[in-house]
Amino acid sequence: MVKNFFQISDLTRDQLLSIILPKENKPLLKEKNIGLIFEKNSTRTRLSFTVGISQLGGNPIEIKFEDLNFNRKESFEDTFKALNCYLDGLIYRTTEHNRLLESSKYFNKPIINALSDISHPCQIISDLYTLYERFKTLKLNILWMGDMNNVCFSLVEAVNIIQDINLTICTPRRISDKIKWQMNKNIVIENNPSNLYLNKVNCVMTDVFISMNDKESIEKIELLKKYSVKEDLMSKTLQDSIFMHCLPAKVGLEVSEDVFRSTKSIVWRQAYNRLVAQNNLMQLINWD
Ligand code: CP
Ligand code: NVA
């Protein structure tokens, strides 16, 4: 069993693989009150956890970050000690990953990372679920186009653990040169989109050029424009290939309208599977 889920590597390979198989919802959260704190906007994560906690028999309680007593100078420590008095678990989206680690010092029930600046593990467990649902295998070639961000980091962690997936990350050198992540041999970085071998690609993934934690930067958008997923790239991939995006998307930037709305695009299935995979994840958490 797992206590906190802050990043993909908090799971063993077996645990990770168990999430991608369909499971029956069990009432494992009966009489449990689970708080949801979002320091940043969210549609999918907020709703999929709210509905999922109810489906597992629990009581989801949305806590508005701005309504906590931080503006009256109550400390982070005292706030999470107070939450610890009432709640049996937390779903927490934060601007600073370190706050997840810090909160777990004062809140001694499970905490699930609902996205941080460096990691979005709930997205990637769901995307693995979607990939397996679609292809019935994880022996796949995935191409990640664009920024190396929190979602990409969680994907890299998953690929390091699972090893069946070959991952190519196509990103500008100015971005990849700054990255210090551990990456196994089944992950390659390609800085030039013209050098990509596309004919064995099963799945093309991307995400926004500017994440919530980034400062809006015209320069970064310009740098990434040639890494946008367009029809000419998709048409060179396998016939049954798919396009994935965690959403929300800036259609017309990281992905063209025709790819986003094409039959290859399974972004709404991905969004739905957030609910399914997170319910599976919650079965691995030790709530007692
Ligand atoms: N993909 C994702 O986490 O979406 P939200 O920001 O809407 O939660
Ligand atoms: N990389 C994006 C993911 C949103 C779900 C962000 O952090 O804004």
Coordinates of C-alpha atoms and ligand atoms in Angstrom, one line a residue:
M1 CA 0.0 0.0 0.0
V2 CA 1.0 3.6 -0.6
K3 CA 0.7 6.5 1.8
N4 CA 1.4 9.6 -0.3
F5 CA 1.4 9.8 -4.1
F6 CA 3.6 12.8 -5.0
Q7 CA 5.2 11.4 -8.1
I8 CA 5.1 8.2 -10.3
S9 CA 8.2 6.8 -8.6
D10 CA 6.2 6.5 -5.4
L11 CA 4.8 3.4 -7.0
T12 CA 6.4 0.1 -7.7
R13 CA 6.3 -1.3 -11.2
D14 CA 3.6 -3.8 -10.1
Q15 CA 1.5 -1.1 -8.5
L16 CA 1.8 1.1 -11.6
L17 CA 0.7 -1.7 -13.8
S18 CA -2.2 -2.6 -11.6
I19 CA -3.7 0.8 -12.1
I20 CA -4.0 0.3 -15.9
L21 CA -6.3 -2.6 -15.6
P22 CA -10.1 -2.1 -15.2
K23 CA -11.3 -2.6 -11.6
E24 CA -14.6 -2.5 -9.8
N25 CA -15.1 0.5 -7.5
K26 CA -15.2 -0.6 -3.9
P27 CA -16.6 1.5 -1.0
L28 CA -13.1 1.9 0.4
L29 CA -13.7 5.6 1.4
K30 CA -16.9 4.9 3.4
E31 CA -17.1 7.5 6.2
K32 CA -13.9 9.1 5.0
N33 CA -13.7 12.9 4.5
I34 CA -11.2 13.8 1.8
G35 CA -10.2 17.5 1.3
L36 CA -9.4 19.0 -2.1
I37 CA -7.1 22.0 -2.2
F38 CA -6.3 23.7 -5.5
E39 CA -3.9 26.6 -5.5
K40 CA -4.3 26.8 -9.3
N41 CA -7.2 26.4 -11.7
S42 CA -8.5 22.9 -12.5
T43 CA -11.4 21.4 -14.3
R44 CA -10.6 17.7 -14.9
T45 CA -8.6 16.9 -11.8
R46 CA -11.0 18.7 -9.5
L47 CA -14.1 17.0 -10.9
S48 CA -12.7 13.6 -11.5
F49 CA -11.5 13.4 -7.9
T50 CA -14.7 14.9 -6.5
V51 CA -16.8 12.4 -8.4
G52 CA -14.4 9.5 -7.8
I53 CA -14.3 10.0 -4.1
S54 CA -18.1 9.9 -4.0
Q55 CA -18.1 6.7 -6.2
L56 CA -15.8 5.1 -3.6
G57 CA -18.2 6.0 -0.8
G58 CA -16.3 9.0 0.6
N59 CA -17.2 12.6 1.2
P60 CA -15.2 15.1 -1.0
I61 CA -14.7 18.5 0.6
E62 CA -13.5 21.3 -1.6
I63 CA -11.4 23.8 0.4
K64 CA -10.9 27.1 -1.3
F65 CA -7.2 28.0 -0.9
E66 CA -8.0 31.7 -0.6
D67 CA -10.5 31.0 2.2
L68 CA -7.8 29.4 4.5
N69 CA -6.2 31.7 7.0
F70 CA -2.9 32.4 5.2
N71 CA -3.9 36.0 4.7
R72 CA -4.4 36.3 8.4
K73 CA -0.8 35.0 8.8
E74 CA -1.7 31.4 10.0
S75 CA 1.4 29.4 9.1
F76 CA 1.6 26.6 6.6
E77 CA 2.4 24.2 9.5
D78 CA -0.6 25.3 11.6
T79 CA -2.9 25.2 8.6
F80 CA -2.1 21.6 7.8
K81 CA -2.1 20.6 11.5
A82 CA -5.7 21.9 11.6
L83 CA -6.7 20.0 8.4
N84 CA -5.3 16.9 10.1
C85 CA -7.9 17.2 12.8
Y86 CA -10.8 16.7 10.5
L87 CA -9.8 15.0 7.2
D88 CA -8.8 11.5 6.3
G89 CA -6.9 12.5 3.2
L90 CA -6.0 15.3 0.8
I91 CA -5.9 15.9 -2.9
Y92 CA -3.6 18.8 -3.3
R93 CA -2.6 20.9 -6.4
T94 CA 0.2 23.3 -5.6
T95 CA 2.5 25.8 -7.3
E96 CA 5.6 24.4 -5.4
H97 CA 6.3 20.7 -5.3
N98 CA 8.1 21.2 -2.0
R99 CA 4.8 22.2 -0.3
L100 CA 3.6 18.6 -0.8
L101 CA 6.6 17.4 1.1
E102 CA 6.2 20.1 3.7
S103 CA 2.5 19.4 4.2
S104 CA 3.1 15.7 4.8
K105 CA 5.1 16.7 7.9
Y106 CA 2.0 18.1 9.5
F107 CA -0.8 16.2 7.8
N108 CA -0.3 12.6 8.6
K109 CA -3.0 11.0 6.4
P110 CA -2.5 10.3 2.7
I111 CA -1.9 13.2 0.2
I112 CA -2.3 12.9 -3.5
N113 CA -0.5 15.3 -5.8
A114 CA -3.1 16.9 -8.1
L115 CA -0.3 18.6 -10.1
S116 CA 2.7 20.5 -9.0
D117 CA 5.2 22.7 -10.9
I118 CA 7.4 19.6 -11.6
S119 CA 5.1 16.6 -11.6
H120 CA 1.5 15.5 -12.7
P121 CA 1.4 11.8 -11.8
C122 CA -2.4 11.5 -11.9
Q123 CA -2.4 12.6 -15.5
I124 CA 0.2 9.9 -16.4
I125 CA -1.4 7.0 -14.6
S126 CA -4.6 7.9 -16.5
D127 CA -2.8 8.2 -19.8
L128 CA -1.2 4.8 -19.3
Y129 CA -4.7 3.4 -18.6
T130 CA -5.9 5.0 -21.9
L131 CA -2.9 3.7 -23.9
Y132 CA -3.4 0.2 -22.6
E133 CA -7.2 0.4 -23.1
R134 CA -6.5 1.3 -26.7
F135 CA -3.6 -0.9 -27.7
K136 CA -3.9 -3.8 -25.1
T137 CA -0.1 -3.5 -24.7
L138 CA 2.4 -1.0 -23.5
K139 CA 5.0 -2.1 -26.0
L140 CA 4.6 1.2 -27.7
N141 CA 6.6 4.0 -29.3
I142 CA 5.5 7.4 -27.9
L143 CA 6.6 10.7 -29.3
W144 CA 6.4 13.7 -26.9
M145 CA 6.5 17.0 -28.8
G146 CA 7.2 20.4 -27.2
D147 CA 8.0 21.6 -23.7
M148 CA 9.6 19.4 -21.1
N149 CA 7.2 20.2 -18.3
N150 CA 5.5 18.5 -15.3
V151 CA 3.5 16.1 -17.4
C152 CA 6.5 15.2 -19.4
F153 CA 8.5 14.5 -16.2
S154 CA 5.8 12.1 -14.9
L155 CA 5.8 10.4 -18.3
V156 CA 9.6 10.0 -18.1
E157 CA 9.3 8.5 -14.6
A158 CA 6.7 6.0 -15.9
V159 CA 8.7 5.0 -18.9
N160 CA 11.8 4.5 -16.7
I161 CA 9.8 2.2 -14.5
I162 CA 7.8 0.3 -17.1
Q163 CA 10.6 0.0 -19.7
D164 CA 8.3 -1.5 -22.4
I165 CA 7.6 2.0 -23.8
N166 CA 10.1 3.7 -26.1
L167 CA 9.8 7.4 -25.7
T168 CA 11.2 10.1 -28.0
I169 CA 11.1 13.7 -26.7
C170 CA 11.3 16.3 -29.4
T171 CA 12.1 19.6 -27.9
P172 CA 14.5 22.5 -28.5
R173 CA 18.0 22.2 -27.3
R174 CA 17.6 25.3 -25.1
I175 CA 15.0 23.3 -23.1
S176 CA 16.6 19.9 -23.1
D177 CA 20.0 21.2 -22.1
K178 CA 18.6 22.5 -18.9
I179 CA 17.0 19.2 -17.9
K180 CA 18.7 17.0 -15.4
W181 CA 16.2 14.1 -15.1
Q182 CA 17.3 10.5 -14.9
M183 CA 16.4 8.9 -18.2
N184 CA 16.8 5.2 -19.1
K185 CA 18.1 4.0 -22.5
N186 CA 14.5 3.7 -23.8
I187 CA 14.2 7.5 -23.8
V188 CA 15.9 9.6 -26.4
I189 CA 15.9 13.4 -27.0
E190 CA 15.7 14.7 -30.5
N191 CA 16.1 18.5 -31.0
N192 CA 15.3 18.6 -34.7
P193 CA 11.7 17.6 -35.7
S194 CA 13.0 16.9 -39.3
N195 CA 15.1 14.1 -37.9
L196 CA 12.2 12.2 -36.4
Y197 CA 11.5 8.6 -37.5
L198 CA 7.7 8.7 -37.5
N199 CA 6.7 5.5 -39.2
K200 CA 6.7 3.4 -36.1
V201 CA 5.1 6.0 -33.8
N202 CA 1.9 4.7 -32.0
C203 CA 1.1 7.8 -30.1
V204 CA 2.0 11.5 -30.3
M205 CA 1.6 13.5 -27.0
T206 CA 1.9 17.1 -26.3
D207 CA 0.9 19.8 -23.8
V208 CA 0.7 23.6 -23.6
F209 CA 3.9 25.6 -24.4
I210 CA 3.4 27.7 -21.3
S211 CA 2.3 25.9 -18.1
M212 CA 0.5 27.4 -15.2
N213 CA 3.7 27.9 -13.3
D214 CA 5.6 29.5 -16.2
K215 CA 5.7 33.2 -16.9
E216 CA 4.0 34.0 -20.2
S217 CA 6.8 34.2 -22.6
I218 CA 6.5 35.2 -26.3
E219 CA 10.1 34.0 -26.8
K220 CA 9.3 30.5 -25.5
I221 CA 6.2 30.3 -27.7
E222 CA 8.3 31.3 -30.7
L223 CA 11.0 28.7 -29.8
L224 CA 8.4 25.9 -29.6
K225 CA 6.3 26.7 -32.7
K226 CA 8.1 24.3 -34.9
Y227 CA 7.4 21.5 -32.4
S228 CA 3.6 22.0 -32.8
V229 CA 1.7 18.8 -33.7
K230 CA 0.3 19.2 -37.2
E231 CA -1.4 16.9 -39.8
D232 CA 1.8 16.4 -41.8
L233 CA 3.5 14.9 -38.8
M234 CA 0.5 12.7 -37.8
S235 CA 0.1 11.5 -41.3
K236 CA 3.6 10.0 -41.2
T237 CA 2.9 8.0 -38.1
L238 CA 1.3 4.5 -38.0
Q239 CA -2.1 4.1 -39.5
D240 CA -3.7 3.4 -36.1
S241 CA -1.7 6.0 -34.2
I242 CA -3.4 8.4 -31.7
F243 CA -3.0 11.9 -30.5
M244 CA -3.0 12.7 -26.8
H245 CA -3.1 15.9 -24.8
C246 CA -3.8 16.2 -21.1
L247 CA -5.8 19.4 -21.6
P248 CA -6.6 22.3 -21.4
A249 CA -5.2 22.9 -24.9
K250 CA -4.2 26.0 -26.7
V251 CA -5.5 24.8 -30.1
G252 CA -3.5 26.4 -32.9
L253 CA -0.3 26.5 -30.8
E254 CA 0.9 23.1 -29.6
V255 CA -1.6 21.3 -31.8
S256 CA -3.4 22.3 -35.0
E257 CA -7.2 22.4 -35.0
D258 CA -7.4 19.6 -37.6
V259 CA -5.3 17.2 -35.5
F260 CA -7.1 18.1 -32.3
R261 CA -10.5 17.5 -33.8
S262 CA -9.4 14.4 -35.9
T263 CA -10.4 10.8 -35.3
K264 CA -6.9 10.1 -34.1
S265 CA -7.4 12.5 -31.2
I266 CA -8.6 10.7 -28.0
V267 CA -8.4 13.7 -25.7
W268 CA -11.9 13.2 -24.3
R269 CA -11.3 9.6 -23.6
Q270 CA -8.2 10.7 -21.7
A271 CA -10.3 13.2 -19.7
Y272 CA -12.8 10.5 -18.9
N273 CA -10.1 8.0 -17.8
R274 CA -8.8 10.4 -15.2
L275 CA -11.8 9.3 -13.2
V276 CA -11.3 5.6 -13.8
A277 CA -7.5 5.5 -13.2
Q278 CA -7.6 7.7 -10.1
N279 CA -10.3 5.4 -8.6
N280 CA -7.8 2.6 -9.2
L281 CA -5.0 4.6 -7.7
M282 CA -7.1 5.3 -4.6
Q283 CA -7.5 1.5 -4.1
L284 CA -3.7 1.4 -3.6
I285 CA -3.6 4.0 -0.9
N286 CA -3.6 3.1 2.7
W287 CA -6.5 5.2 4.1
D288 CA -6.5 3.7 7.6
Ligands
CP1 N1 -5.2 17.7 -17.2 C1 -5.6 18.4 -16.1 O1 -5.0 18.2 -15.0 O2 -6.6 19.2 -16.3 P1 -7.1 20.3 -15.2 O3 -6.1 21.4 -15.1 O4 -8.4 20.8 -15.8 O5 -7.3 19.6 -13.9
NVA2 N1 1.6 21.5 -18.0 C1 0.3 22.0 -17.7 C2 -0.6 20.9 -17.3 C3 -2.0 21.3 -17.0 C4 -2.9 20.1 -16.7 C5 0.4 23.0 -16.6 O1 1.1 22.8 -15.6 O2 -0.2 24.1 -16.7

